[in-house]
XYZ file of C-alpha atoms in Angstrom:
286
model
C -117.590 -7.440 -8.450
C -117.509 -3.428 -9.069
C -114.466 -2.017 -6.741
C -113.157 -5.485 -5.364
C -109.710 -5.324 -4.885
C -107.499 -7.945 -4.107
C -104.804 -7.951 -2.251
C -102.112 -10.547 -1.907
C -99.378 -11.706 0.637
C -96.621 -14.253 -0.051
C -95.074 -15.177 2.958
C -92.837 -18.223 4.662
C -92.520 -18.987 7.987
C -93.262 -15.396 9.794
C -96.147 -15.910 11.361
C -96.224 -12.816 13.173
C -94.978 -9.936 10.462
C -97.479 -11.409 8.238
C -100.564 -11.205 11.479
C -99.699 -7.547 11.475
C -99.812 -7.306 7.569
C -103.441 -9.106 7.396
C -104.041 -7.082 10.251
C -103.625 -3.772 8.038
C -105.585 -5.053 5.483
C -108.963 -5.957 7.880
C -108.456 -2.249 8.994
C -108.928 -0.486 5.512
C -111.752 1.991 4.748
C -112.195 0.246 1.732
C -114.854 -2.616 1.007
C -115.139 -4.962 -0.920
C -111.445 -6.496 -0.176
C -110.082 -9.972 -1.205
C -106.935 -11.262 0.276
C -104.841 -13.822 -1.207
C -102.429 -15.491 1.227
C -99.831 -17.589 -0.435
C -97.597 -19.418 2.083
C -94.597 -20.328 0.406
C -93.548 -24.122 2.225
C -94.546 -22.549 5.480
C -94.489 -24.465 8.560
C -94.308 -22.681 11.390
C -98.801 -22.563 11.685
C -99.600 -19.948 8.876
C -102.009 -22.060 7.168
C -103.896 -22.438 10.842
C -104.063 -18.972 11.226
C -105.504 -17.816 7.824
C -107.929 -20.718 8.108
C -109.354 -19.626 11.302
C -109.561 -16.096 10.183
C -113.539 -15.011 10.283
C -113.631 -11.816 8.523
C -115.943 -10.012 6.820
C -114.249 -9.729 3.726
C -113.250 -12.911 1.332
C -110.160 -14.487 1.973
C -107.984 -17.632 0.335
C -104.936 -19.591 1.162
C -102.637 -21.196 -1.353
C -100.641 -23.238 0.523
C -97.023 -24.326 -1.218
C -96.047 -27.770 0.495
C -92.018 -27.071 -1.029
C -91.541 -22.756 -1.365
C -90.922 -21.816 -4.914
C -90.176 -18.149 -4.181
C -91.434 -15.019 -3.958
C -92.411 -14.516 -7.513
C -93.910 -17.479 -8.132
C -95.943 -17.014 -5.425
C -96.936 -13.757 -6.556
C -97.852 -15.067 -9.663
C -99.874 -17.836 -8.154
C -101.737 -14.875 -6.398
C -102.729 -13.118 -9.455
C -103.935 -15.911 -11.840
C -106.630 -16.719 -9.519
C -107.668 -13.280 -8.122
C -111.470 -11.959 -8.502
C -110.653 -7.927 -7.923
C -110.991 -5.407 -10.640
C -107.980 -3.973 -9.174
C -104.947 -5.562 -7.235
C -102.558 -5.020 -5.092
C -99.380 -6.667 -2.897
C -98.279 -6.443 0.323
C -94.934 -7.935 1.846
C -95.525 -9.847 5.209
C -93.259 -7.059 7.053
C -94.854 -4.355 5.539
C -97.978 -2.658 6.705
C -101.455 -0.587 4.780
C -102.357 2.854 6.811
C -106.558 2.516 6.557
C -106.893 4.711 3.662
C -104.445 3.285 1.294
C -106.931 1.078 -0.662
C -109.611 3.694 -0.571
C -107.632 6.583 -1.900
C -105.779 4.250 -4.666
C -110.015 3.769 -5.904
C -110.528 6.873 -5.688
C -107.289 7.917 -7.741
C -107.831 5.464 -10.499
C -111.215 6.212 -11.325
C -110.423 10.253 -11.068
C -107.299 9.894 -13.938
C -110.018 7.799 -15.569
C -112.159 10.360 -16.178
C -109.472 12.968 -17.296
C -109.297 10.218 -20.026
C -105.981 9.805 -18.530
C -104.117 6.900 -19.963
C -101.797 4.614 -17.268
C -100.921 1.043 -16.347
C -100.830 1.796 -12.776
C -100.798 3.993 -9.183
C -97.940 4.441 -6.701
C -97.477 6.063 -3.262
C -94.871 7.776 -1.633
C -94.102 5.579 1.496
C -92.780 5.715 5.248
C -89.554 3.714 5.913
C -89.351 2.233 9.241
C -85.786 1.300 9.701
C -86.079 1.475 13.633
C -83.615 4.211 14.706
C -85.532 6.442 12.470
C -88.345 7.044 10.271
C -87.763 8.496 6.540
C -90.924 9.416 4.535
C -90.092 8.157 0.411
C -90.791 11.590 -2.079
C -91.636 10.355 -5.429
C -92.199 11.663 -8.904
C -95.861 12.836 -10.206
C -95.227 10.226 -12.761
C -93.010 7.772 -14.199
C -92.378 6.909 -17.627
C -91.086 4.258 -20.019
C -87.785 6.092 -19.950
C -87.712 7.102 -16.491
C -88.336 3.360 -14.866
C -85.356 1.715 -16.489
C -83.024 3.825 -14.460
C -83.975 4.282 -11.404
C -86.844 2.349 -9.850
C -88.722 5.504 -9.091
C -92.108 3.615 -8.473
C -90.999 0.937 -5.138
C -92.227 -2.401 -4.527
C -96.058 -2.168 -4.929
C -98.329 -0.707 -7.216
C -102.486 -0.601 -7.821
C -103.356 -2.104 -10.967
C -105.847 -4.609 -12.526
C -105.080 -8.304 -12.354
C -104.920 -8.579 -16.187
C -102.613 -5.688 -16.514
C -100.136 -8.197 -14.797
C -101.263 -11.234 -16.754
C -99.958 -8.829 -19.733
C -96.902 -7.640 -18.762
C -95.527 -11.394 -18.014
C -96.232 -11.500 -14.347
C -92.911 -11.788 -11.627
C -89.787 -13.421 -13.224
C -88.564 -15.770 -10.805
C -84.748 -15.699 -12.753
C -84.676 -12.652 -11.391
C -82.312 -13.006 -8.119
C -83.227 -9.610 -7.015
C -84.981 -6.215 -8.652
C -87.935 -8.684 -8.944
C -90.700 -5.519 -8.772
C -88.306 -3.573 -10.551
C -88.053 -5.639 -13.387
C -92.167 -6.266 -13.553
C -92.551 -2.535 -13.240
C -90.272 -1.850 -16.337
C -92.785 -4.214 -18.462
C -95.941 -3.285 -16.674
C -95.027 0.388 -17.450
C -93.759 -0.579 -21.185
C -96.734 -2.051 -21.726
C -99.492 -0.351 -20.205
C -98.603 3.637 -20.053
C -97.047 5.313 -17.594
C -97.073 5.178 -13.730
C -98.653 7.603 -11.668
C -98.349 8.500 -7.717
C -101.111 9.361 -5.362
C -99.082 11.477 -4.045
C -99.787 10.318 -0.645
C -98.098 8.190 2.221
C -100.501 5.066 2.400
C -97.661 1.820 3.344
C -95.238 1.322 5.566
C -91.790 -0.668 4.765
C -90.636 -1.949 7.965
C -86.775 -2.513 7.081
C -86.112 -2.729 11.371
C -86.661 -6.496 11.449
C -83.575 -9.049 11.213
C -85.375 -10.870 8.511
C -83.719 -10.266 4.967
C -84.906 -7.233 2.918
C -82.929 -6.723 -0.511
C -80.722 -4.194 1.394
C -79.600 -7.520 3.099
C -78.739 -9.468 0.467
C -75.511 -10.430 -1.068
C -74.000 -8.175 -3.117
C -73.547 -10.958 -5.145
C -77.072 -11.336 -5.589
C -77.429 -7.706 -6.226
C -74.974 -7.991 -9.434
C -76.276 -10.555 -10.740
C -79.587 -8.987 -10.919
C -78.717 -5.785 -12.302
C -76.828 -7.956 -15.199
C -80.047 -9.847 -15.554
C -81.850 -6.076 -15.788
C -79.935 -4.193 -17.875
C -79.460 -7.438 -21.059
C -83.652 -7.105 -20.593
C -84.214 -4.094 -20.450
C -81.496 -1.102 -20.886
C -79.771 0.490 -23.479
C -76.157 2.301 -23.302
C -77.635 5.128 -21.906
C -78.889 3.809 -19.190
C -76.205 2.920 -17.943
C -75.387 5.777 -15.396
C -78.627 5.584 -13.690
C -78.559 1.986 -13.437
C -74.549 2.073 -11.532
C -76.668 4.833 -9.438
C -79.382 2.284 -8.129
C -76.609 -0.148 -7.583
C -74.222 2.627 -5.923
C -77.294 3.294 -3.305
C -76.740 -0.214 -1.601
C -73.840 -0.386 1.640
C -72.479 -3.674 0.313
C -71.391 -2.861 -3.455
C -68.647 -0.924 -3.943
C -68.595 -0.052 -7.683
C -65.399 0.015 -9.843
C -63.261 3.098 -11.666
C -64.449 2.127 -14.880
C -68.521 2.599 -13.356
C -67.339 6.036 -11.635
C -65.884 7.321 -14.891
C -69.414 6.706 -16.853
C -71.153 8.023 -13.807
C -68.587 11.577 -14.256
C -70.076 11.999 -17.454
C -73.439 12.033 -16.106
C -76.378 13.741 -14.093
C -74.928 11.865 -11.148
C -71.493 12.965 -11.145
C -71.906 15.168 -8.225
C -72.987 11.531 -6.375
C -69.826 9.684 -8.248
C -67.481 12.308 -6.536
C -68.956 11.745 -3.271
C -68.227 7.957 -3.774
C -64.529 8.183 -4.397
C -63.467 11.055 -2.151
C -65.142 8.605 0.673
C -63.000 5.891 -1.004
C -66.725 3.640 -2.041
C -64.919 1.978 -4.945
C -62.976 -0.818 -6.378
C -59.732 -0.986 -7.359
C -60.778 -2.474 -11.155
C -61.622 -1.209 -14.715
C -64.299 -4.034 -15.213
C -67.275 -2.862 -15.468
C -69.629 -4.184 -12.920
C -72.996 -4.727 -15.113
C -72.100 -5.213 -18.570
């Protein structure tokens, strides 16, 4: 169908975050709308509530009796959605009404510049409770750009197939999971490009984990994962940057001396005079 887009949720066991996400979704502009709900082993009476859901728009479950992650789930969504377009949406995240309407509107406008992308972005409003940030991004984002600094977030506005190409969501990936799809959308497809407009809100307020919860482990691991798939030497700097911007890593001397002899070495400085480092010359991705 002309315009449909399809939207998907995976979600496990939070019932009401992901009521408020659906929520956002009935309330867009926009129509034609599918929704994809995938509830990852849920148990706690998600699959009751999207099956009594009468709504004017089409909506599925896929229901996943033992979880098998985020990505998977993901992926699950987009082999079996109808929309010319899709779109994601985290459970504890929420669409302002015109989000869907002005991502249409966007696509179809660099369209007929001749304009040649894999996908739209927005900036985005950060709920983390205490306060409210609003997310600047760049006009675009390129090949280059992406695999330092994940200047795009965690959803874009693309076509279904566009994902089937780029590989879909890596479940190795223990973190950087949109990141990583992003870099091989983007490498794939063409460059990125924002709407320039705040259309989603990330609630980070809740005490349900968010990546800037996670171990810092986790966090290692996954930039390891990232930069054998995707970086070159270079890209290092921008890379220890990301990794910097997260309360639980402290990076080590040997990661502050290549960020010195970079465009963030104003940012490295700031780091060791507040004494945000380890005590090693290991290197803490490669």
């Amino acid at each position: 169908m002309e315009n449909l887009i399809t939207v998907y949720i995976p979600t496990k066991n939070r019932l009401d975050l992901l009521k408020r996400a659906v929520n956002s979704v009935l309330s867009q502009t926009h129509r034609p709308i599918e929704l994809i709900i995938v509830s990852d082993g849920s148990d706690d009476g998600t699959c009751d509530y999207v099956n009594g859901l009468d709504e004017n728009i089409s909506i599925a479950l896929i229901h996943n009796e033992t979880s098998v992650g985020a990505c998977a789930a993901r992926n699950q969504a987009i082999q079996v959605a109808h929309g010319e377009f899709i779109t994601g949406l985290d459970d504890d995240d929420i669409f302002l009404p015109h989000r869907l309407a002005t991502f249409l509107a966007e696509w179809r406008s660099q369209q007929e510049k001749g304009v040649s992308f894999s996908c739209l972005f927005d900036r985005r409003i950060v709920n983390a409770g205490d306060n409210v940030a609003l997310w600047d991004t760049e006009v675009s984002v390129s090949a280059e750009q992406i695999v330092q600094s994940n200047a795009v977030g965690n959803q874009v506005f693309t076509t279904p197939q566009r994902m089937k190409d780029a590989g879909g969501f890596d479940p190795a990936m223990p973190a950087w999971q949109d990141w990583d799809m992003w870099v091989r959308l983007i490498k794939t497809g063409g460059p990125a490009y924002s709407i320039q407009a705040n259309t989603y809100i990330m609630d980070i307020s809740h005490e349900f984990e968010r990546i800037t919860k996670k171990s810092s482990e986790k966090i290692i691991r996954a930039a390891h994962l990232f930069y054998q798939k995707h970086c070159q030497r270079d890209d290092l700097a921008g890379l220890l940057y990301s990794l910097a911007g997260y309360d639980q890593i402290r990076l080590t001397l040997r990661d502050m001396s290549v960020m010195l002899r970079s465009k963030h070495a104003r940012f490295a400085l700031q780091k060791i005079r507040a004494g945000k480092f380890r005590m090693s010359l290991a290197s803490s991705i490669r």
